[in-house]
Amino acid sequence: MSDGAFAVVRAGALTTVQDGGRAGHAHLGVPRSGALDAPAARLVNRLVGNADDAAVLETTLTGCAVRPRRSVVAAVGGAPCRVTVDGRPAAWGAPLRVPAGAVLEAHAAARGVRSYLAFGGGIAVEPVLGSRSTDLLSGLGPGPLTDGAVLPLGPRPASGGGGGGPVPWPAPPDELLLRIRLGPRDDWFTPAALRTLAAGRYHVTSSSNRIGLRTDGPPLERAVRGELLSEGMVLGAVQVPPDGRPVVFLADHPTTGGYPVVGVVAEPDLAAAAQAVPGTPVRFLPVHRAGGRQDPGHTARAGRG
Amino acid sequence: MSGAAPAGAVRVMPVGEHALLVELPGESETGTLHAELLRRRAAGLLPPVREIVPAARTVLLDGLDDPARLAGELARWEIPRPDPRAAGSVEIRVRYDGPDLAEVAALWGVTPREAAERHASVAYRVAFCGFAPGFGYLTGLPEKLAVPRRPTPRTAVPAGSVAVAGAYTGVYPRSSPGGWQLIGTTDAVLWDPSREPAALLAPGTLVRFTAAEGR
């Protein structure tokens, strides 16, 4: 067994491998995937001297424990949690050296949902379509971690990591404020529904996952009753299924969908969405483009095929 | 290149900060715009864009630096007829032995053998992909042959199942739940991430089904 590897001692509720994602294949039905809290994944990578989009572990609420076969620089960030190396307390949000054979454990999240574990050299599972990310919607990339699994590590980075002092981490949100730009299908909803979206009190439900942040709250009433033909979906799209409760699409979202998208959440706000535990209050803040108009209403002409 | 044939207004809608959704009057205009976008991207005539995602009546452009600018330019495009050879073509051998073939034949008012011949006589085109990696929505069947989805989806449809729903035809790239009517089976590998390209069918690909022995 190569020493450039770690064994999974405790996989946790749902721990996946994530990197910068699998962009460029949406037209084939391949989701983007990648770390849900992208800034946190970047930070832990920087702490160990990796490229920003190297593959890391993303945990879900209960953390995980791993045993590297060689000594490695590691860092745990994202959702704050207790960190131990062979049972002894270690720093969260800072580089730490894990000796060969020692157990690095990220314990249950004290706040937030997803902690990130980076290792110098990154996790070196075989890429699929240019990415090592686990895609829970369509099953691409490595499966979620299981106890006893062994994952390869890449060669140590030249920079070695460990540079720099403490870095600022945003705290997991007590209330989720999501800036939303209306459209493309806001005209499928009544004016009252758009007021409800802006003023209503929603909260995160426990059925949220890497595909979408599901919310409960006042339903949004449709103005158009018909069925929308499937159309392309973007990260952050707020889709409204027949029950009227908004779903914010996260990294493993389907590439097309047939429910109208009332608006799109600004990408920088999705990191906080990734850390919002069930029950967290959600407010949608409609933003307007410079110039004030929501829909430029461009027209064009296209040839008949 | 018989020149642009105006086909009515196209709506360009902003989607968040970095994307545009272009809505077209019909399926053929959607295919035409999609082909033109690919042609312009290949020729270096399109600003950098991460995803070009066609669907039934729309094309999504995601990952644009300046979507408003492209929206304005799109409005002035003269779009030539697409070169049908540009997207490639594939032939898929099918055993018309699906469990729903008799039911589809009954809906079409023909025998199962005639239904198979009818299905294999059509020139198909991948309008768009979705549902699962490598699953293409193929158009070509006339609207009058549209069939409903099954009232209760199957929990597991085998990989390689050739199926119809509405006026679409599709082939399941891997075993998955599904509600389409299963009319046949193919050994073709629709999706293999270790292959280049991974997907046998991409938007625009022309498809013929040929009946293999076995029925």
mmCIF file of N, CA, C and O in Angstrom, chain A residues 183-185 228-234 295-303, chain B residues 7-16 18-37 46 49 51-62 64 67-77 79:
data_model
loop_
_atom_site.group_PDB
_atom_site.id
_atom_site.type_symbol
_atom_site.label_atom_id
_atom_site.label_comp_id
_atom_site.label_asym_id
_atom_site.label_seq_id
_atom_site.Cartn_x
_atom_site.Cartn_y
_atom_site.Cartn_z
ATOM 1 N N GLY A 183 -36.387 36.716 -11.846
ATOM 2 C CA GLY A 183 -36.342 36.195 -13.198
ATOM 3 C C GLY A 183 -35.558 34.904 -13.270
ATOM 4 O O GLY A 183 -34.885 34.533 -12.315
ATOM 5 N N PRO A 184 -35.662 34.136 -14.349
ATOM 6 C CA PRO A 184 -36.342 34.543 -15.585
ATOM 7 C C PRO A 184 -37.862 34.340 -15.594
ATOM 8 O O PRO A 184 -38.503 34.827 -16.509
ATOM 9 N N ARG A 185 -38.443 33.687 -14.582
ATOM 10 C CA ARG A 185 -39.872 33.351 -14.671
ATOM 11 C C ARG A 185 -40.671 34.007 -13.552
ATOM 12 O O ARG A 185 -41.666 33.443 -13.103
ATOM 13 N N LEU A 228 -44.507 24.523 -17.472
ATOM 14 C CA LEU A 228 -43.330 25.078 -18.139
ATOM 15 C C LEU A 228 -42.580 23.939 -18.810
ATOM 16 O O LEU A 228 -42.431 22.874 -18.235
ATOM 17 N N LEU A 229 -42.118 24.159 -20.036
ATOM 18 C CA LEU A 229 -41.240 23.175 -20.656
ATOM 19 C C LEU A 229 -39.898 23.223 -19.938
ATOM 20 O O LEU A 229 -39.458 24.289 -19.497
ATOM 21 N N SER A 230 -39.245 22.071 -19.827
ATOM 22 C CA SER A 230 -37.946 22.023 -19.158
ATOM 23 C C SER A 230 -36.993 23.047 -19.763
ATOM 24 O O SER A 230 -36.959 23.212 -20.981
ATOM 25 N N GLU A 231 -36.230 23.708 -18.903
ATOM 26 C CA GLU A 231 -35.220 24.653 -19.392
ATOM 27 C C GLU A 231 -33.985 24.576 -18.509
ATOM 28 O O GLU A 231 -34.019 24.021 -17.411
ATOM 29 N N GLY A 232 -32.882 25.129 -18.993
ATOM 30 C CA GLY A 232 -31.606 25.047 -18.286
ATOM 31 C C GLY A 232 -31.666 25.757 -16.944
ATOM 32 O O GLY A 232 -32.336 26.778 -16.789
ATOM 33 N N MET A 233 -30.959 25.188 -15.964
ATOM 34 C CA MET A 233 -30.959 25.721 -14.600
ATOM 35 C C MET A 233 -29.550 26.161 -14.215
ATOM 36 O O MET A 233 -28.579 25.520 -14.613
ATOM 37 N N VAL A 234 -29.458 27.216 -13.403
ATOM 38 C CA VAL A 234 -28.151 27.686 -12.934
ATOM 39 C C VAL A 234 -28.023 27.463 -11.426
ATOM 40 O O VAL A 234 -29.028 27.288 -10.725
ATOM 41 N N ASP A 295 -36.100 43.284 -16.713
ATOM 42 C CA ASP A 295 -36.080 42.504 -17.939
ATOM 43 C C ASP A 295 -35.770 43.429 -19.102
ATOM 44 O O ASP A 295 -36.551 44.303 -19.431
ATOM 45 N N PRO A 296 -34.618 43.268 -19.708
ATOM 46 C CA PRO A 296 -34.268 44.172 -20.789
ATOM 47 C C PRO A 296 -35.172 43.988 -22.002
ATOM 48 O O PRO A 296 -35.271 44.871 -22.845
ATOM 49 N N GLY A 297 -35.854 42.858 -22.108
ATOM 50 C CA GLY A 297 -36.817 42.653 -23.173
ATOM 51 C C GLY A 297 -36.217 42.734 -24.559
ATOM 52 O O GLY A 297 -36.859 43.178 -25.494
ATOM 53 N N HIS A 298 -34.977 42.282 -24.679
ATOM 54 C CA HIS A 298 -34.358 42.292 -26.003
ATOM 55 C C HIS A 298 -35.145 41.401 -26.950
ATOM 56 O O HIS A 298 -35.688 40.383 -26.554
ATOM 57 N N THR A 299 -35.168 41.762 -28.186
ATOM 58 C CA THR A 299 -35.729 40.854 -29.175
ATOM 59 C C THR A 299 -34.666 40.591 -30.221
ATOM 60 O O THR A 299 -33.735 41.362 -30.419
ATOM 61 N N ALA A 300 -34.770 39.461 -30.850
ATOM 62 C CA ALA A 300 -33.818 39.114 -31.902
ATOM 63 C C ALA A 300 -34.549 38.266 -32.922
ATOM 64 O O ALA A 300 -35.687 37.893 -32.721
ATOM 65 N N ARG A 301 -33.862 38.001 -34.006
ATOM 66 C CA ARG A 301 -34.474 37.139 -35.020
ATOM 67 C C ARG A 301 -33.549 35.960 -35.251
ATOM 68 O O ARG A 301 -32.343 36.091 -35.257
ATOM 69 N N ALA A 302 -34.142 34.827 -35.429
ATOM 70 C CA ALA A 302 -33.339 33.628 -35.655
ATOM 71 C C ALA A 302 -33.843 32.915 -36.885
ATOM 72 O O ALA A 302 -35.028 32.954 -37.182
ATOM 73 N N GLY A 303 -32.922 32.283 -37.585
ATOM 74 C CA GLY A 303 -33.296 31.538 -38.779
ATOM 75 C C GLY A 303 -34.097 30.296 -38.421
ATOM 76 O O GLY A 303 -33.982 29.753 -37.340
ATOM 77 N N ALA B 7 -37.854 34.383 -38.091
ATOM 78 C CA ALA B 7 -38.813 33.440 -37.529
ATOM 79 C C ALA B 7 -39.485 33.996 -36.286
ATOM 80 O O ALA B 7 -39.853 33.273 -35.394
ATOM 81 N N GLY B 8 -39.597 35.295 -36.227
ATOM 82 C CA GLY B 8 -40.354 35.853 -35.108
ATOM 83 C C GLY B 8 -39.476 36.240 -33.950
ATOM 84 O O GLY B 8 -38.285 36.000 -33.932
ATOM 85 N N ALA B 9 -40.096 36.854 -32.975
ATOM 86 C CA ALA B 9 -39.354 37.436 -31.865
ATOM 87 C C ALA B 9 -38.730 36.368 -30.980
ATOM 88 O O ALA B 9 -39.294 35.298 -30.780
ATOM 89 N N VAL B 10 -37.546 36.670 -30.493
ATOM 90 C CA VAL B 10 -36.831 35.829 -29.554
ATOM 91 C C VAL B 10 -36.716 36.635 -28.272
ATOM 92 O O VAL B 10 -36.420 37.827 -28.316
ATOM 93 N N ARG B 11 -36.976 35.998 -27.133
ATOM 94 C CA ARG B 11 -36.890 36.713 -25.861
ATOM 95 C C ARG B 11 -35.575 36.354 -25.189
ATOM 96 O O ARG B 11 -35.226 35.175 -25.104
ATOM 97 N N VAL B 12 -34.839 37.360 -24.729
ATOM 98 C CA VAL B 12 -33.590 37.113 -24.020
ATOM 99 C C VAL B 12 -33.773 37.598 -22.588
ATOM 100 O O VAL B 12 -34.001 38.781 -22.354
ATOM 101 N N MET B 13 -33.715 36.677 -21.631
ATOM 102 C CA MET B 13 -33.968 37.024 -20.233
ATOM 103 C C MET B 13 -32.708 36.859 -19.401
ATOM 104 O O MET B 13 -32.019 35.844 -19.526
ATOM 105 N N PRO B 14 -32.390 37.846 -18.554
ATOM 106 C CA PRO B 14 -31.258 37.649 -17.636
ATOM 107 C C PRO B 14 -31.603 36.591 -16.594
ATOM 108 O O PRO B 14 -32.748 36.493 -16.155
ATOM 109 N N VAL B 15 -30.590 35.793 -16.233
ATOM 110 C CA VAL B 15 -30.736 34.770 -15.196
ATOM 111 C C VAL B 15 -29.618 35.022 -14.197
ATOM 112 O O VAL B 15 -28.465 34.709 -14.469
ATOM 113 N N GLY B 16 -29.945 35.635 -13.064
ATOM 114 C CA GLY B 16 -28.904 35.990 -12.111
ATOM 115 C C GLY B 16 -27.936 36.990 -12.721
ATOM 116 O O GLY B 16 -28.286 37.761 -13.621
ATOM 117 N N HIS B 18 -24.883 36.225 -14.190
ATOM 118 C CA HIS B 18 -23.914 35.735 -15.184
ATOM 119 C C HIS B 18 -24.521 34.828 -16.247
ATOM 120 O O HIS B 18 -23.793 34.051 -16.868
ATOM 121 N N ALA B 19 -25.832 34.880 -16.425
ATOM 122 C CA ALA B 19 -26.430 33.962 -17.391
ATOM 123 C C ALA B 19 -27.570 34.632 -18.141
ATOM 124 O O ALA B 19 -28.140 35.631 -17.689
ATOM 125 N N LEU B 20 -27.851 34.063 -19.310
ATOM 126 C CA LEU B 20 -28.975 34.504 -20.140
ATOM 127 C C LEU B 20 -29.788 33.274 -20.515
ATOM 128 O O LEU B 20 -29.236 32.218 -20.786
ATOM 129 N N LEU B 21 -31.109 33.451 -20.554
ATOM 130 C CA LEU B 21 -31.993 32.423 -21.081
ATOM 131 C C LEU B 21 -32.638 32.992 -22.338
ATOM 132 O O LEU B 21 -33.297 34.029 -22.284
ATOM 133 N N VAL B 22 -32.375 32.321 -23.462
ATOM 134 C CA VAL B 22 -32.928 32.761 -24.740
ATOM 135 C C VAL B 22 -34.124 31.875 -25.047
ATOM 136 O O VAL B 22 -33.982 30.646 -25.124
ATOM 137 N N GLU B 23 -35.288 32.487 -25.195
ATOM 138 C CA GLU B 23 -36.497 31.711 -25.462
ATOM 139 C C GLU B 23 -36.896 31.905 -26.911
ATOM 140 O O GLU B 23 -36.960 33.035 -27.395
ATOM 141 N N LEU B 24 -37.175 30.783 -27.601
ATOM 142 C CA LEU B 24 -37.457 30.836 -29.032
ATOM 143 C C LEU B 24 -38.868 30.327 -29.312
ATOM 144 O O LEU B 24 -39.481 29.671 -28.480
ATOM 145 N N PRO B 25 -39.368 30.644 -30.509
ATOM 146 C CA PRO B 25 -40.757 30.273 -30.800
ATOM 147 C C PRO B 25 -40.961 28.769 -30.906
ATOM 148 O O PRO B 25 -42.046 28.275 -30.623
ATOM 149 N N GLY B 26 -39.966 28.028 -31.341
ATOM 150 C CA GLY B 26 -40.200 26.604 -31.553
ATOM 151 C C GLY B 26 -38.935 25.791 -31.460
ATOM 152 O O GLY B 26 -37.829 26.306 -31.253
ATOM 153 N N GLU B 27 -39.137 24.493 -31.639
ATOM 154 C CA GLU B 27 -38.048 23.543 -31.500
ATOM 155 C C GLU B 27 -36.973 23.746 -32.567
ATOM 156 O O GLU B 27 -35.774 23.711 -32.285
ATOM 157 N N SER B 28 -37.386 23.996 -33.815
ATOM 158 C CA SER B 28 -36.378 24.090 -34.868
ATOM 159 C C SER B 28 -35.548 25.359 -34.694
ATOM 160 O O SER B 28 -34.336 25.345 -34.900
ATOM 161 N N GLU B 29 -36.199 26.460 -34.272
ATOM 162 C CA GLU B 29 -35.435 27.694 -34.032
ATOM 163 C C GLU B 29 -34.451 27.501 -32.884
ATOM 164 O O GLU B 29 -33.337 28.044 -32.890
ATOM 165 N N THR B 30 -34.873 26.701 -31.885
ATOM 166 C CA THR B 30 -33.985 26.441 -30.746
ATOM 167 C C THR B 30 -32.752 25.676 -31.218
ATOM 168 O O THR B 30 -31.622 26.020 -30.858
ATOM 169 N N GLY B 31 -32.981 24.656 -32.059
ATOM 170 C CA GLY B 31 -31.860 23.895 -32.591
ATOM 171 C C GLY B 31 -30.943 24.757 -33.443
ATOM 172 O O GLY B 31 -29.718 24.616 -33.400
ATOM 173 N N THR B 32 -31.549 25.669 -34.203
ATOM 174 C CA THR B 32 -30.766 26.556 -35.075
ATOM 175 C C THR B 32 -29.887 27.491 -34.258
ATOM 176 O O THR B 32 -28.695 27.661 -34.536
ATOM 177 N N LEU B 33 -30.488 28.096 -33.217
ATOM 178 C CA LEU B 33 -29.690 29.009 -32.383
ATOM 179 C C LEU B 33 -28.580 28.240 -31.675
ATOM 180 O O LEU B 33 -27.438 28.711 -31.590
ATOM 181 N N HIS B 34 -28.909 27.036 -31.166
ATOM 182 C CA HIS B 34 -27.893 26.243 -30.479
ATOM 183 C C HIS B 34 -26.719 25.938 -31.416
ATOM 184 O O HIS B 34 -25.553 26.121 -31.047
ATOM 185 N N ALA B 35 -27.033 25.524 -32.645
ATOM 186 C CA ALA B 35 -25.970 25.223 -33.614
ATOM 187 C C ALA B 35 -25.138 26.480 -33.902
ATOM 188 O O ALA B 35 -23.909 26.408 -34.026
ATOM 189 N N GLU B 36 -25.817 27.619 -33.993
ATOM 190 C CA GLU B 36 -25.095 28.868 -34.273
ATOM 191 C C GLU B 36 -24.175 29.248 -33.103
ATOM 192 O O GLU B 36 -23.051 29.714 -33.316
ATOM 193 N N LEU B 37 -24.658 29.038 -31.877
ATOM 194 C CA LEU B 37 -23.821 29.338 -30.711
ATOM 195 C C LEU B 37 -22.574 28.450 -30.706
ATOM 196 O O LEU B 37 -21.465 28.928 -30.445
ATOM 197 N N LEU B 46 -17.522 34.070 -29.871
ATOM 198 C CA LEU B 46 -18.438 34.184 -28.734
ATOM 199 C C LEU B 46 -17.608 34.538 -27.504
ATOM 200 O O LEU B 46 -16.533 33.985 -27.318
ATOM 201 N N VAL B 49 -17.874 31.475 -22.269
ATOM 202 C CA VAL B 49 -19.125 31.014 -21.657
ATOM 203 C C VAL B 49 -18.882 29.609 -21.132
ATOM 204 O O VAL B 49 -18.237 28.793 -21.787
ATOM 205 N N GLU B 51 -21.251 27.286 -19.927
ATOM 206 C CA GLU B 51 -22.223 26.271 -20.318
ATOM 207 C C GLU B 51 -23.157 26.825 -21.390
ATOM 208 O O GLU B 51 -23.591 27.979 -21.287
ATOM 209 N N ILE B 52 -23.455 25.995 -22.384
ATOM 210 C CA ILE B 52 -24.503 26.296 -23.362
ATOM 211 C C ILE B 52 -25.483 25.134 -23.283
ATOM 212 O O ILE B 52 -25.159 24.019 -23.690
ATOM 213 N N VAL B 53 -26.655 25.374 -22.719
ATOM 214 C CA VAL B 53 -27.581 24.286 -22.403
ATOM 215 C C VAL B 53 -28.889 24.468 -23.165
ATOM 216 O O VAL B 53 -29.745 25.271 -22.772
ATOM 217 N N PRO B 54 -29.061 23.723 -24.270
ATOM 218 C CA PRO B 54 -30.338 23.804 -24.961
ATOM 219 C C PRO B 54 -31.399 23.008 -24.212
ATOM 220 O O PRO B 54 -31.082 22.058 -23.496
ATOM 221 N N ALA B 55 -32.652 23.407 -24.397
ATOM 222 C CA ALA B 55 -33.778 22.636 -23.858
ATOM 223 C C ALA B 55 -34.876 22.673 -24.911
ATOM 224 O O ALA B 55 -34.589 22.840 -26.101
ATOM 225 N N ALA B 56 -36.136 22.488 -24.500
ATOM 226 C CA ALA B 56 -37.192 22.337 -25.492
ATOM 227 C C ALA B 56 -37.382 23.595 -26.347
ATOM 228 O O ALA B 56 -37.484 23.529 -27.570
ATOM 229 N N ARG B 57 -37.447 24.767 -25.700
ATOM 230 C CA ARG B 57 -37.678 26.023 -26.424
ATOM 231 C C ARG B 57 -36.711 27.114 -25.973
ATOM 232 O O ARG B 57 -36.991 28.297 -26.177
ATOM 233 N N THR B 58 -35.646 26.730 -25.303
ATOM 234 C CA THR B 58 -34.727 27.723 -24.744
ATOM 235 C C THR B 58 -33.290 27.256 -24.909
ATOM 236 O O THR B 58 -33.016 26.068 -25.057
ATOM 237 N N VAL B 59 -32.382 28.235 -24.874
ATOM 238 C CA VAL B 59 -30.960 27.933 -24.734
ATOM 239 C C VAL B 59 -30.440 28.786 -23.589
ATOM 240 O O VAL B 59 -30.642 30.007 -23.568
ATOM 241 N N LEU B 60 -29.808 28.132 -22.611
ATOM 242 C CA LEU B 60 -29.216 28.830 -21.474
ATOM 243 C C LEU B 60 -27.729 29.039 -21.745
ATOM 244 O O LEU B 60 -27.032 28.112 -22.166
ATOM 245 N N LEU B 61 -27.268 30.267 -21.512
ATOM 246 C CA LEU B 61 -25.838 30.579 -21.585
ATOM 247 C C LEU B 61 -25.408 30.972 -20.180
ATOM 248 O O LEU B 61 -25.864 31.987 -19.650
ATOM 249 N N ASP B 62 -24.534 30.153 -19.562
ATOM 250 C CA ASP B 62 -24.158 30.392 -18.167
ATOM 251 C C ASP B 62 -22.660 30.640 -18.075
ATOM 252 O O ASP B 62 -21.882 30.057 -18.824
ATOM 253 N N LEU B 64 -21.199 33.885 -18.060
ATOM 254 C CA LEU B 64 -20.809 35.023 -18.904
ATOM 255 C C LEU B 64 -20.307 36.170 -18.035
ATOM 256 O O LEU B 64 -20.846 36.422 -16.957
ATOM 257 N N PRO B 67 -23.364 39.518 -19.434
ATOM 258 C CA PRO B 67 -24.535 38.981 -20.134
ATOM 259 C C PRO B 67 -25.348 40.060 -20.848
ATOM 260 O O PRO B 67 -25.887 39.809 -21.943
ATOM 261 N N ALA B 68 -25.406 41.261 -20.276
ATOM 262 C CA ALA B 68 -26.228 42.302 -20.911
ATOM 263 C C ALA B 68 -25.685 42.646 -22.294
ATOM 264 O O ALA B 68 -26.436 42.859 -23.244
ATOM 265 N N ARG B 69 -24.352 42.657 -22.403
ATOM 266 C CA ARG B 69 -23.748 42.987 -23.685
ATOM 267 C C ARG B 69 -24.062 41.922 -24.734
ATOM 268 O O ARG B 69 -24.434 42.228 -25.869
ATOM 269 N N LEU B 70 -23.926 40.648 -24.345
ATOM 270 C CA LEU B 70 -24.235 39.581 -25.298
ATOM 271 C C LEU B 70 -25.716 39.602 -25.659
ATOM 272 O O LEU B 70 -26.090 39.353 -26.813
ATOM 273 N N ALA B 71 -26.575 39.928 -24.686
ATOM 274 C CA ALA B 71 -28.012 40.006 -24.966
ATOM 275 C C ALA B 71 -28.278 41.026 -26.074
ATOM 276 O O ALA B 71 -29.067 40.782 -26.984
ATOM 277 N N GLY B 72 -27.573 42.148 -25.997
ATOM 278 C CA GLY B 72 -27.736 43.163 -27.012
ATOM 279 C C GLY B 72 -27.229 42.706 -28.376
ATOM 280 O O GLY B 72 -27.853 42.963 -29.403
ATOM 281 N N GLU B 73 -26.097 41.975 -28.361
ATOM 282 C CA GLU B 73 -25.529 41.500 -29.632
ATOM 283 C C GLU B 73 -26.410 40.436 -30.275
ATOM 284 O O GLU B 73 -26.619 40.431 -31.490
ATOM 285 N N LEU B 74 -26.928 39.537 -29.441
ATOM 286 C CA LEU B 74 -27.796 38.463 -29.940
ATOM 287 C C LEU B 74 -28.947 39.032 -30.757
ATOM 288 O O LEU B 74 -29.371 38.451 -31.758
ATOM 289 N N ALA B 75 -29.426 40.183 -30.316
ATOM 290 C CA ALA B 75 -30.583 40.788 -30.976
ATOM 291 C C ALA B 75 -30.274 41.157 -32.423
ATOM 292 O O ALA B 75 -31.176 41.285 -33.239
ATOM 293 N N ARG B 76 -28.970 41.321 -32.740
ATOM 294 C CA ARG B 76 -28.617 41.779 -34.091
ATOM 295 C C ARG B 76 -28.087 40.647 -34.974
ATOM 296 O O ARG B 76 -27.708 40.886 -36.114
ATOM 297 N N TRP B 77 -28.035 39.435 -34.422
ATOM 298 C CA TRP B 77 -27.447 38.343 -35.194
ATOM 299 C C TRP B 77 -28.289 37.981 -36.407
ATOM 300 O O TRP B 77 -29.509 37.894 -36.331
ATOM 301 N N ILE B 79 -28.743 34.750 -38.497
ATOM 302 C CA ILE B 79 -28.400 33.359 -38.236
ATOM 303 C C ILE B 79 -28.603 32.518 -39.489
ATOM 304 O O ILE B 79 -29.712 32.368 -39.969
#
